[in-house]
Amino acid sequence: MSIIDLRNINKIYNEKKAGTIALKNINLKIERGDFVAIMGSSGSGKSTLLNIIGCMDIPTEGEYYLDDRLVTKLSNKELSRIRNLKLSFIFQNFALMKNYNVYDNVELPLIYRNISNKEKKNKVITYLRKLGIEDKIKSKPMELSGGQQQRVAIARALVSDADIILADEPTGALDSKSGKDLMELITDINKQGKTIVIVTHDEKIASYCNKRIIIEDGNIK
Amino acid sequence: MFKIITKSLLNKKIAILFIIIQLTIINIAMYEMITKFNIIDNQKMDLESILQENADNMIDIEFNDLYPDQNFAKKVMKLDQYLNSQDQIEYAGGFSQTDIYIKELENNSKFLEMQKEIYKGSKQEDYIDTPNVMFLDRNMDKFINLDVVEGKKFFKDDFYLKNGEIVPIILGNKFKGILNIGDKLNAYNLIGSEQEKVFIVIGFLKENSYSLNSSYFMENKKVNLDNFIIIPFYESNYKSTLDVVSKAGSYFVYAKDKNYIENIKLNLKIKADEIGLNIESKTLNELYKNYKESNNEIHSITTITIVFLFIIIVFSITSTMLISIKKRKHELGIRIVTGASKYNIRKMYLYEIILVTIIANIISLIYIISNSYKNNTDFLIHPFNIIQVINMKSLICILIFTLIIVIVSSFIPLRKIGQLQPKELIGGNE
């Protein structure tokens, strides 16, 4: 059974006015444990697709089943819960809170769960250790290199123990060495059973994935 | 959550400090205004509870040229004799509040203990060896609530004693167990015609007997007589300039019928002019009305100030919250993406403003308590008692008022949070 199942998805922005079609009749199934690259040029609709998969946007038409649950009909509160438990995100700009230290950033998904502080702390430290940034626990994001910041973002993605990790151009702000290290890390995470969906236009990045989806003018090729 | 809130507040220190100052000012202004309203309303009830006679028949006489010289005292006594001889007047007289030296009480441990307990924490704590006394003119025992529960009341003759005669006194209820009926007391260092006087205890007042305050009774609190000694203005006192002047400070006329009031006031004016006294006479109701009117202007100004402050504070809080939402869009986006619901975000902002309000309320409360404490220890006879001194009604009002401020000022920001779209928030750097 597919963990992500998109059926006849359409997304139109400014529907009431002229309307811009971002996605056209998308049908897509991603299996548990897949490592998928969504590729396409700028404005092709790949980020819109990632937003819909990540429950950050809702389709204008169509059905989206996430782990067999129809998410297109869920309330905002239920969508928040799904984002917290089922999905993790890695962004090109790292999406770290600059006023908070590494610990606070990594802990973030856990503070919206009903778990003890001790358990939160254990989890955060475990992942910071795994990613080799335990010594940066009290550092602010601005005090870290790009590669270290992205590791913090990955630690935050992993700490929530979500089934699906969505990455939007994760190496975009990194040099080639850090980018390569990061992709090896993501590959390892995939090998541990996580489903990974990466939006990229970079062939090298896509080469790490076992499935490619090419999107052009809102259509899957 | 507390960590997030404090961090967020510290990120906008100046704005938050400004809001706390504004909230504190508005709280204190509200408290003062509501308390003043309460005092005005309660004052009339207090007056009526103390007075044994009909307030409509009472005339308060204010001596505008009150000065402690012999000439003035003679004029007052002349007027006093005139008033007490008028058919339309039931009686006229005054009362005065002071303290005196009494040999038997100076080193009386029970007395000192009682005084210490009453004045604990007040500035009067250092002067407990001299008891408070209330000098009363004849008939003034009708004017003040003198309910004698043990012993006997004053007789008419008690107000016409000659030099050397023993003066009967009535004691406040707390003197029970310290002194007994029949005890004689020697007063000395008296300011007036005599340097020494012998008193005899003839009775005790009912517990919680009250008198008007001899110092501007319309504004000041009534006086609990439990630790007071009530002494008649005996005849020999009339020869003392200071005694006459002090009773002139609180002087009243009681008309046999309220229909006589205008006529009495007219005759009073004529007689005072003839004697050479500059007086003003007003019924208690007129005094109350004037007192209320004189405060109306202050109330209007305070009310306008509060409304103005209310608008400013709501505007300040709303704009600070909106700016904060705008500035923290990226952070809020990250929170939403990682699982925070709109409810979580709203709660975060609401807790922030509640915390700020609590801080402002605590500062206001500290100010109100310390100010009340200062006023009480400076001016009032009674010891500091937080329940009596702090006006609970006013405190509840400011709590409700700050709650309204929180609700009104967070309405727009909380709606704004509801419109946040995660996909729009997450892009770009902070």
XYZ file of C-alpha atoms in Angstrom, chain B residues 29-412:
384
model
C -5.565 55.821 37.630
C -8.502 53.403 37.473
C -7.985 52.337 41.064
C -7.811 55.916 42.313
C -10.898 56.922 40.362
C -13.071 53.997 41.422
C -11.877 54.302 45.019
C -12.749 57.994 45.022
C -16.231 57.210 43.704
C -16.625 54.607 46.439
C -15.395 56.956 49.139
C -17.877 59.638 48.101
C -20.748 57.156 48.162
C -19.610 55.513 51.384
C -18.970 58.810 53.083
C -22.640 59.726 53.156
C -23.546 56.297 54.506
C -20.848 56.667 57.169
C -22.167 60.065 58.176
C -25.684 58.756 58.458
C -24.579 55.724 60.452
C -22.825 57.926 63.015
C -25.327 60.729 63.347
C -28.118 60.048 65.796
C -30.124 63.003 64.549
C -31.628 63.911 61.227
C -28.860 65.094 58.915
C -31.301 67.483 57.214
C -31.492 69.478 60.464
C -27.729 69.788 60.867
C -25.780 72.884 59.929
C -21.991 72.820 59.770
C -20.345 76.138 60.559
C -17.006 76.915 59.038
C -15.014 79.766 60.569
C -13.041 81.250 57.690
C -10.856 83.402 59.939
C -10.116 80.629 62.443
C -6.988 81.716 64.306
C -5.780 80.800 67.790
C -5.980 84.202 69.461
C -8.000 85.360 72.420
C -10.051 87.827 70.426
C -11.239 85.138 68.006
C -12.021 82.764 70.896
C -14.144 85.424 72.578
C -16.105 86.017 69.369
C -16.730 82.281 68.945
C -17.992 81.994 72.521
C -20.265 84.954 71.935
C -21.743 83.264 68.898
C -21.971 79.968 70.818
C -23.986 81.636 73.592
C -26.229 83.340 71.047
C -26.941 80.106 69.168
C -27.710 78.115 72.295
C -30.234 80.719 73.345
C -32.264 80.619 70.093
C -35.743 79.054 70.112
C -35.393 77.439 66.710
C -32.123 75.769 67.668
C -32.067 72.546 69.641
C -28.369 72.894 70.438
C -25.084 74.156 69.029
C -21.567 73.016 69.802
C -18.356 71.411 68.655
C -15.960 68.590 69.291
C -12.235 68.175 69.117
C -9.833 65.276 68.860
C -6.400 65.351 70.537
C -4.212 63.429 72.985
C -3.251 64.200 76.574
C -0.815 63.075 79.260
C -2.323 60.898 81.989
C -0.069 59.814 84.843
C -1.820 56.499 85.507
C -1.569 55.376 81.894
C 1.993 56.348 81.030
C 3.464 53.212 82.547
C 0.377 51.019 82.508
C 1.582 47.886 80.692
C -1.940 46.775 79.679
C -2.687 50.194 78.218
C 0.630 50.334 76.390
C 0.066 46.826 75.061
C -3.371 47.799 73.748
C -1.980 50.916 72.087
C 0.931 48.984 70.627
C -1.394 46.418 69.125
C -3.600 49.101 67.591
C -0.823 51.253 66.178
C 1.527 48.475 65.118
C 3.185 49.479 61.855
C 1.884 53.043 61.913
C 3.802 56.240 62.603
C 1.816 56.622 65.828
C 3.610 53.578 67.202
C 6.118 55.956 68.811
C 3.469 57.958 70.663
C 1.444 55.254 72.332
C 1.822 56.480 75.924
C -0.612 59.375 75.410
C -4.223 58.303 74.981
C -6.484 59.806 72.330
C -9.246 61.957 73.654
C -12.392 63.384 72.166
C -13.560 66.616 73.779
C -17.299 67.054 73.363
C -19.470 70.095 73.753
C -22.766 69.787 75.540
C -25.313 67.868 73.475
C -22.617 66.638 71.145
C -23.071 63.168 72.604
C -26.265 63.146 70.539
C -24.313 64.095 67.529
C -21.755 61.348 67.946
C -22.811 57.778 68.483
C -22.164 57.453 72.228
C -23.755 54.171 73.145
C -22.730 53.537 76.756
C -22.912 49.805 77.542
C -21.576 49.966 81.082
C -21.846 52.778 83.610
C -23.672 55.995 82.790
C -23.846 58.724 80.188
C -22.897 62.380 80.654
C -25.335 64.657 82.473
C -26.008 68.242 81.530
C -24.084 69.408 84.616
C -20.963 67.596 83.434
C -20.572 70.341 80.863
C -20.728 73.127 83.460
C -17.972 72.147 85.876
C -15.889 74.708 87.695
C -12.142 74.752 88.250
C -11.017 72.047 90.636
C -14.057 69.827 90.085
C -13.475 66.235 88.998
C -14.386 65.702 85.341
C -16.377 62.566 84.424
C -15.090 60.638 81.443
C -16.370 57.771 79.298
C -13.857 55.257 77.934
C -13.700 53.345 74.691
C -14.476 49.635 74.880
C -10.842 48.494 74.723
C -10.189 50.195 78.100
C -12.227 47.462 79.793
C -9.811 45.415 81.889
C -7.361 48.317 81.953
C -9.454 50.784 83.960
C -12.634 50.450 86.000
C -15.628 52.630 86.693
C -14.739 54.930 89.548
C -11.013 55.030 88.746
C -9.512 58.472 89.006
C -6.954 59.696 86.507
C -4.612 62.656 86.721
C -4.041 64.567 83.503
C -1.133 66.985 83.339
C 0.652 69.283 80.896
C -2.746 70.346 79.589
C -2.741 73.130 77.063
C -5.235 75.678 78.334
C -6.286 77.413 81.480
C -5.360 74.562 83.805
C -2.162 72.577 83.927
C -3.641 69.591 85.804
C -7.033 67.961 85.983
C -8.573 64.956 87.704
C -10.896 62.685 85.709
C -13.218 59.956 86.938
C -14.334 57.018 84.821
C -18.160 56.860 84.654
C -18.743 54.409 81.811
C -17.613 52.411 78.798
C -18.706 52.750 75.181
C -20.098 49.925 73.100
C -17.448 48.164 70.996
C -16.895 49.764 67.575
C -18.385 53.121 68.437
C -17.532 55.688 65.830
C -17.227 59.431 65.592
C -16.834 61.783 62.678
C -13.246 62.768 62.084
C -12.674 66.176 63.639
C -10.307 66.967 60.791
C -12.398 67.611 57.645
C -14.909 64.864 58.379
C -16.386 64.961 54.875
C -13.236 63.532 53.314
C -11.532 61.643 56.141
C -12.514 58.308 57.540
C -14.706 58.012 60.595
C -12.838 57.446 63.854
C -13.137 54.275 65.897
C -13.494 55.291 69.537
C -12.467 51.953 71.070
C -9.216 53.405 72.476
C -10.526 56.930 73.027
C -11.332 58.821 76.192
C -14.446 60.975 75.853
C -14.240 64.168 77.896
C -16.846 66.909 78.123
C -15.786 70.445 77.235
C -16.244 71.514 80.850
C -17.036 75.125 81.623
C -13.495 76.051 82.608
C -12.295 75.001 79.165
C -14.255 77.816 77.590
C -11.739 80.186 79.079
C -8.966 78.541 77.141
C -8.330 80.108 73.759
C -6.939 76.914 72.283
C -9.897 74.823 73.475
C -12.373 77.204 71.918
C -10.430 77.384 68.678
C -10.118 73.602 68.476
C -13.843 73.073 68.977
C -14.528 75.775 66.384
C -12.813 73.468 63.905
C -15.826 71.099 64.071
C -18.856 73.151 65.020
C -22.490 72.281 64.357
C -25.958 73.629 64.900
C -28.965 71.354 65.200
C -32.304 72.940 64.225
C -35.510 71.924 65.956
C -37.111 71.578 62.543
C -35.619 71.507 59.081
C -38.003 74.279 58.034
C -36.065 76.584 60.344
C -32.771 75.955 58.571
C -32.896 78.892 56.154
C -33.983 81.288 58.863
C -31.248 80.055 61.225
C -28.641 80.435 58.497
C -29.794 83.996 57.817
C -29.757 84.985 61.497
C -26.433 83.264 61.909
C -24.958 85.357 59.131
C -26.327 88.575 60.602
C -25.071 87.722 64.084
C -21.650 86.650 62.828
C -21.284 89.887 60.879
C -22.311 91.823 63.985
C -19.729 89.991 66.109
C -17.087 90.255 63.388
C -16.771 86.619 62.368
C -16.467 85.446 58.809
C -18.447 82.219 58.641
C -20.027 79.870 56.146
C -22.955 77.690 57.115
C -24.079 74.638 55.197
C -26.349 71.718 55.913
C -24.715 68.302 55.821
C -26.541 67.536 52.599
C -25.188 70.734 51.063
C -21.705 69.835 52.239
C -22.019 66.394 50.711
C -23.332 67.884 47.461
C -20.447 70.389 47.318
C -17.948 67.671 48.087
C -19.357 65.525 45.301
C -19.406 68.436 42.849
C -15.852 69.457 43.675
C -14.800 65.916 42.823
C -16.847 65.771 39.616
C -14.348 67.854 37.696
C -11.506 65.612 38.858
C -13.607 62.599 37.867
C -14.246 63.985 34.410
C -10.553 64.641 33.846
C -9.636 61.199 35.207
C -12.287 59.503 33.074
C -11.088 61.269 29.909
C -7.483 60.377 30.788
C -8.436 56.735 31.322
C -10.348 56.558 28.023
C -7.386 58.191 26.278
C -4.938 55.799 27.953
C -7.219 52.876 27.111
C -7.129 53.763 23.405
C -3.357 54.222 23.502
C -2.734 50.985 25.371
C -5.020 48.972 23.070
C -3.310 50.538 20.075
C 0.141 49.851 21.583
C -0.577 46.223 22.382
C -2.295 45.573 19.047
C 0.489 47.161 17.010
C 3.229 45.471 19.057
C 1.562 42.099 18.530
C 1.040 42.736 14.807
C 4.647 43.866 14.344
C 5.792 40.825 16.285
C 3.705 38.518 14.061
C 5.158 40.160 10.969
C 8.718 40.046 12.265
C 8.382 36.438 13.363
C 6.640 35.152 10.242
C 9.571 32.897 9.424
C 9.675 31.510 12.972
C 5.905 31.023 13.023
C 6.141 29.273 9.659
C 8.776 26.897 11.044
C 6.591 26.216 14.046
C 3.544 25.515 11.884
C 5.542 23.260 9.548
C 6.867 21.271 12.504
C 3.398 20.720 13.887
C 2.171 23.803 15.733
C -1.492 24.521 15.155
C -2.918 28.027 14.821
C -4.285 27.464 18.317
C -0.722 26.881 19.616
C 0.477 30.104 17.982
C -2.508 32.101 19.284
C -1.961 30.665 22.750
C 1.682 31.749 22.605
C 0.732 35.355 21.855
C -2.124 35.381 24.327
C 0.127 34.074 27.106
C 2.627 36.788 26.251
C 0.116 39.586 26.700
C -1.336 37.932 29.811
C 2.164 37.713 31.322
C 2.780 41.394 30.545
C -0.578 42.278 32.100
C 0.199 40.248 35.212
C 3.558 42.032 35.588
C 1.838 45.433 35.218
C -0.880 44.395 37.696
C 1.700 43.268 40.255
C 3.586 46.581 39.930
C 0.285 48.489 40.253
C -0.680 46.444 43.292
C 2.683 47.066 44.973
C 2.260 50.791 44.319
C -1.330 50.828 45.570
C -0.466 48.898 48.745
C 2.630 50.967 49.526
C 0.767 54.188 48.823
C -2.161 53.140 51.005
C 0.281 52.059 53.713
C 2.022 55.441 53.574
C -1.271 57.337 53.688
C -2.495 55.266 56.593
C 0.603 55.511 58.694
C 0.809 59.237 57.965
C -2.757 60.364 58.451
C -5.060 57.785 59.903
C -5.477 56.825 63.482
C -6.122 53.181 62.803
C -3.375 50.675 62.128
C -2.615 49.345 58.690
C -4.947 46.558 57.744
C -4.751 45.525 54.109
C -8.383 44.435 53.861
C -9.636 47.711 55.326
C -7.207 49.925 53.472
C -7.233 48.398 49.987
C -10.480 48.917 48.183
C -11.337 45.426 46.963
C -14.113 46.685 44.695
C -11.602 48.909 42.901
C -9.116 46.051 42.611
C -11.719 43.769 41.056
C -12.649 46.588 38.665
C -9.060 47.016 37.466
C -8.725 43.262 36.998
C -11.847 43.260 34.820
C -10.576 46.357 33.042
C -7.204 44.781 32.211
C -9.023 41.669 31.028
C -11.025 43.883 28.641
C -7.772 45.468 27.447
C -6.320 42.013 26.747
C -9.440 40.869 24.864
C -9.842 44.056 22.797
C -6.177 44.476 21.938
C -5.582 40.850 20.980
C -8.675 40.545 18.776
C -7.072 41.741 15.509
